[in-house]
Short mmCIF file of C-alpha atoms in Angstrom, two decimals:
data_model
loop_
_atom_site.label_atom_id
_atom_site.label_comp_id
_atom_site.label_asym_id
_atom_site.label_seq_id
_atom_site.Cartn_x
_atom_site.Cartn_y
_atom_site.Cartn_z
CA MET C 1327 -13.13 -0.98 10.75
CA SER C 1328 -12.19 0.96 7.62
CA TYR C 1329 -8.88 0.23 6.28
CA LEU C 1330 -7.42 2.55 3.29
CA ILE C 1331 -3.87 1.56 1.54
CA VAL C 1332 -2.62 4.49 -0.51
CA VAL C 1333 -0.34 3.34 -3.54
CA ALA C 1334 1.51 5.00 -6.14
CA HIS C 1335 1.44 2.30 -8.94
CA PRO C 1336 -1.08 -0.69 -9.48
CA ASP C 1337 0.39 -3.90 -7.71
CA ASP C 1338 2.32 -1.92 -5.48
CA GLU C 1339 -1.03 -2.66 -3.00
CA VAL C 1340 -0.45 -6.24 -3.63
CA LEU C 1341 3.31 -5.93 -2.84
CA GLY C 1342 3.44 -4.15 0.09
CA ALA C 1343 0.10 -5.46 2.06
CA GLY C 1344 -1.75 -8.10 0.10
CA GLY C 1345 -1.73 -10.62 2.62
CA THR C 1346 -2.69 -8.09 5.14
CA ILE C 1347 -5.31 -7.06 2.45
CA CYS C 1348 -6.74 -10.67 2.35
CA LYS C 1349 -6.81 -11.36 6.17
CA LEU C 1350 -8.77 -7.97 6.63
CA ALA C 1351 -11.32 -8.65 4.34
CA GLN C 1352 -11.49 -12.13 5.39
CA GLU C 1353 -12.44 -10.71 8.74
CA LYS C 1354 -15.21 -8.37 7.31
CA ASN C 1355 -13.32 -5.17 7.63
CA ARG C 1356 -13.86 -2.92 4.87
CA VAL C 1357 -10.76 -2.68 2.94
CA HIS C 1358 -10.14 0.08 -0.16
CA VAL C 1359 -7.13 1.09 -2.07
CA CYS C 1360 -6.39 4.44 -3.62
CA ILE C 1361 -3.82 4.34 -6.80
CA MET C 1362 -2.32 7.70 -7.41
CA CYS C 1363 -1.28 6.50 -11.03
CA SER C 1364 -3.56 4.08 -12.51
CA GLN C 1365 -2.13 4.12 -15.74
CA ALA C 1366 1.55 3.40 -15.03
CA GLU C 1367 2.62 4.46 -18.77
CA ALA C 1368 6.59 4.07 -18.19
CA ARG C 1369 5.88 0.59 -16.85
CA ASN C 1370 8.06 -2.19 -19.04
CA PHE C 1371 5.90 -5.09 -20.57
CA ARG C 1372 2.77 -2.68 -19.47
CA PRO C 1373 -0.57 -4.03 -21.10
CA SER C 1374 -3.38 -1.33 -22.35
CA VAL C 1375 -5.19 0.66 -20.26
CA MET C 1376 -8.17 -1.11 -20.45
CA GLU C 1377 -6.23 -4.30 -19.78
CA LEU C 1378 -4.41 -2.79 -16.79
CA GLN C 1379 -7.65 -2.01 -15.32
CA ARG C 1380 -8.76 -5.14 -15.57
CA ASP C 1381 -5.68 -6.81 -13.99
CA THR C 1382 -6.65 -4.18 -11.10
CA GLU C 1383 -10.10 -5.51 -10.66
CA GLU C 1384 -9.52 -8.80 -10.87
CA SER C 1385 -6.58 -9.16 -8.14
CA ALA C 1386 -8.78 -6.49 -6.23
CA GLY C 1387 -11.66 -9.08 -6.13
CA LEU C 1388 -9.42 -12.03 -5.18
CA LEU C 1389 -8.37 -10.07 -1.80
CA GLY C 1390 -11.68 -8.61 -1.02
CA ILE C 1391 -11.01 -5.30 -1.66
CA GLN C 1392 -14.33 -3.09 -1.25
CA GLU C 1393 -13.11 -0.40 -3.99
CA VAL C 1394 -10.43 0.90 -5.74
CA ILE C 1395 -10.18 4.52 -6.05
CA TYR C 1396 -7.97 5.62 -9.39
CA GLY C 1397 -5.95 9.09 -9.89
CA ASP C 1398 -4.37 9.96 -13.19
CA PHE C 1399 -0.97 11.63 -11.77
CA PRO C 1400 2.07 11.09 -14.43
CA ASN C 1401 4.03 7.94 -13.61
CA ILE C 1402 7.92 8.87 -12.29
CA GLN C 1403 6.62 12.29 -12.61
CA PHE C 1404 5.06 12.90 -9.03
CA ASN C 1405 7.76 15.36 -8.02
CA THR C 1406 6.46 17.60 -10.97
CA ILE C 1407 3.09 17.86 -9.36
CA PRO C 1408 2.04 20.54 -6.80
CA HIS C 1409 2.11 18.85 -3.32
CA LEU C 1410 -1.12 20.04 -2.46
CA GLU C 1411 -2.87 18.34 -5.40
CA LEU C 1412 -1.39 15.08 -4.39
CA VAL C 1413 -2.48 15.78 -0.64
CA GLN C 1414 -6.07 16.89 -1.65
CA PHE C 1415 -6.80 13.58 -3.80
CA ILE C 1416 -5.53 11.56 -0.48
CA GLU C 1417 -7.83 13.83 1.44
CA LYS C 1418 -10.76 13.17 -0.87
CA ALA C 1419 -10.02 9.27 -0.50
CA ILE C 1420 -9.84 9.48 3.42
CA VAL C 1421 -13.20 11.30 3.37
CA GLN C 1422 -14.62 8.98 0.86
CA THR C 1423 -13.61 5.59 2.57
CA LYS C 1424 -13.77 6.97 6.31
CA ALA C 1425 -10.72 5.39 6.98
CA ASP C 1426 -9.78 4.44 10.45
CA VAL C 1427 -6.27 3.08 9.44
CA ILE C 1428 -3.97 3.92 6.68
CA PHE C 1429 -1.08 2.17 4.95
CA THR C 1430 1.22 3.66 2.45
CA HIS C 1431 4.94 3.63 1.26
CA HIS C 1432 7.79 4.13 3.02
CA PRO C 1433 9.46 8.00 2.57
CA SER C 1434 12.76 6.28 1.88
CA ASP C 1435 12.33 4.41 -1.29
CA LEU C 1436 14.18 3.98 -4.82
CA ASN C 1437 10.95 4.99 -6.32
CA ASN C 1438 10.41 8.61 -6.46
CA ASP C 1439 6.32 8.30 -7.07
CA HIS C 1440 6.77 6.22 -3.62
CA VAL C 1441 8.39 8.91 -2.15
CA GLN C 1442 6.07 11.54 -3.03
CA THR C 1443 2.87 9.49 -2.18
CA SER C 1444 4.18 9.07 1.35
CA LEU C 1445 4.96 12.79 2.21
CA ALA C 1446 1.67 13.71 0.61
CA CYS C 1447 -0.08 10.57 2.65
CA GLN C 1448 1.46 11.93 5.67
CA ALA C 1449 0.27 15.45 5.60
CA ALA C 1450 -3.40 14.00 4.57
CA VAL C 1451 -3.75 11.83 7.60
CA ARG C 1452 -4.09 15.02 9.82
CA MET C 1453 -7.35 15.77 8.46
CA PHE C 1454 -8.89 15.08 11.95
CA GLN C 1455 -7.10 17.47 13.59
CA ARG C 1456 -8.59 19.98 11.42
CA ARG C 1457 -11.98 18.88 10.73
CA LYS C 1458 -14.53 17.81 13.29
CA ASP C 1459 -16.71 15.71 10.56
CA ILE C 1460 -13.18 13.35 10.14
CA ARG C 1461 -13.18 10.07 11.78
CA PRO C 1462 -10.02 10.02 14.00
CA LEU C 1463 -7.21 8.02 12.59
CA ARG C 1464 -6.40 4.96 14.59
CA ASP C 1465 -3.05 3.50 12.67
CA PHE C 1466 -0.73 5.34 10.25
CA LEU C 1467 1.87 2.54 8.71
CA PHE C 1468 4.56 2.47 6.20
CA MET C 1469 4.74 -0.88 4.13
CA GLU C 1470 7.62 -2.44 2.33
CA VAL C 1471 7.44 -3.01 -1.57
CA PRO C 1472 9.70 -5.56 -3.13
CA SER C 1473 12.30 -4.56 -5.75
CA ALA C 1474 11.82 -0.54 -4.58
CA THR C 1475 12.23 -0.26 -0.98
CA GLU C 1476 15.02 -2.53 -0.28
CA TRP C 1477 17.06 -0.42 -2.96
CA ALA C 1478 17.13 2.66 -0.81
CA LEU C 1479 20.56 2.96 -0.47
CA ASN C 1480 21.25 6.31 1.08
CA SER C 1481 22.42 5.23 4.30
CA SER C 1482 21.71 8.97 5.59
CA GLU C 1483 17.92 8.42 5.32
CA ASN C 1484 16.07 6.51 8.02
CA LEU C 1485 15.40 3.40 6.32
CA PHE C 1486 12.57 0.90 6.31
CA ARG C 1487 12.68 -0.58 10.09
CA PRO C 1488 9.72 -2.94 10.91
CA ASN C 1489 8.01 -2.80 14.02
CA THR C 1490 4.45 -4.31 13.27
CA PHE C 1491 4.35 -7.94 11.91
CA ILE C 1492 0.57 -9.29 10.71
CA GLY C 1493 0.34 -12.55 10.07
CA ILE C 1494 -1.12 -13.84 7.18
CA GLY C 1495 -0.96 -17.48 7.20
CA GLU C 1496 -0.50 -19.95 4.06
CA LYS C 1497 -3.87 -19.17 2.60
CA CYS C 1498 -3.69 -15.37 2.29
CA LEU C 1499 -0.05 -15.58 1.16
CA VAL C 1500 -1.41 -18.12 -1.60
CA LYS C 1501 -3.75 -15.32 -2.55
CA LYS C 1502 -1.19 -12.40 -2.39
CA ILE C 1503 0.75 -14.30 -5.06
CA GLU C 1504 -2.18 -15.06 -7.27
CA ALA C 1505 -3.50 -11.60 -6.99
CA LEU C 1506 -0.11 -10.17 -8.14
CA SER C 1507 0.25 -12.72 -10.78
CA ARG C 1508 -2.98 -11.01 -12.41
CA TYR C 1509 -0.94 -7.98 -13.46
CA LYS C 1510 0.56 -9.00 -16.65
CA GLY C 1511 4.30 -8.51 -16.90
CA VAL C 1512 5.01 -7.80 -13.31
CA MET C 1513 6.22 -11.27 -11.81
CA ARG C 1514 9.77 -12.53 -12.25
CA ASP C 1515 11.82 -15.52 -12.26
CA TYR C 1516 13.49 -16.20 -9.23
CA PRO C 1517 15.74 -14.57 -7.93
CA HIS C 1518 14.21 -11.05 -8.85
CA PRO C 1519 12.35 -9.77 -5.85
CA ARG C 1520 9.10 -10.01 -7.41
CA SER C 1521 9.16 -13.73 -8.01
CA GLN C 1522 6.97 -16.38 -6.07
CA GLU C 1523 10.04 -17.80 -4.55
CA ALA C 1524 11.23 -14.35 -2.85
CA LEU C 1525 7.80 -13.53 -2.32
CA ARG C 1526 7.39 -16.31 -0.15
CA GLY C 1527 10.87 -16.12 1.46
CA LEU C 1528 10.06 -12.48 2.67
CA ALA C 1529 6.98 -13.75 4.13
CA ALA C 1530 8.97 -16.71 5.70
CA PHE C 1531 11.77 -14.22 7.03
CA ARG C 1532 8.97 -11.58 8.52
CA GLY C 1533 7.26 -14.35 9.99
CA ALA C 1534 10.33 -15.77 11.72
CA GLN C 1535 11.09 -12.10 13.15
CA CYS C 1536 7.64 -12.35 15.26
CA GLY C 1537 7.60 -16.06 15.65
CA LEU C 1538 4.89 -16.69 12.68
CA GLU C 1539 4.86 -19.14 9.66
CA TYR C 1540 4.33 -16.26 7.38
CA ALA C 1541 4.05 -12.32 7.90
CA GLU C 1542 4.08 -8.92 6.39
CA ALA C 1543 6.03 -6.34 7.93
CA PHE C 1544 5.07 -2.41 8.59
CA GLU C 1545 6.56 0.49 10.51
CA SER C 1546 3.59 2.06 12.64
CA VAL C 1547 4.45 5.64 12.67
CA PHE C 1548 1.23 7.06 14.31
CA ARG C 1549 -1.19 5.03 16.80
CA ARG C 1550 -3.82 6.44 18.76
CA ILE C 1551 -5.91 4.50 21.27
CA ASP C 1552 -8.73 5.75 22.77
CA LYS C 1553 -10.13 4.12 25.96
CA GLU C 1554 -13.41 2.78 24.12
CA TRP C 1555 -11.37 0.71 21.92
CA LEU C 1556 -9.51 -1.43 24.56
#
């Protein structure tokens, strides 16, 4: 199986699905990450471009990510980019990775880059309906990014409501926290959502919701089951 995680910024892939990435890679699946804004110029405590790319590669190596696809869209300015450009970049990643399952941001999120990435990804995943050479999508899921998704305060929107829980266990939780720590300046002291204690607590809470020790939560919004997969 080929999995593609489409995110706005470096570290979003770890925050939203780091434990799941670890588990999928350990099960010999192919896991790819597409980062729309690889330089994250507006980030506080940001390292140099070369250091950030090295941090990204080290984090990816820890989790078992097979490939990182880098975009250069401007940080916190995705809303200024033509929607079609974002969509086409993601479509190229889907073709390149031959993705069966795609994870991305929830469209109700505090961070506008996350929102624009989600909207573009929603448009891109329909490729298999237009092109016979594209593998049919099996599953499309939204993820939660601590310090962003929970700050979606507009109650008129459909907020993140998980319906899919993936058990990650102690080992993959530790890998997730270690992978995030490779990003300089990202982790904070407790009680910040990006602290080690908060990440462990969230994994325990999501696990308790589904009867597991530790889990990551997702919202599956499209699932296609073919009889040959059963």
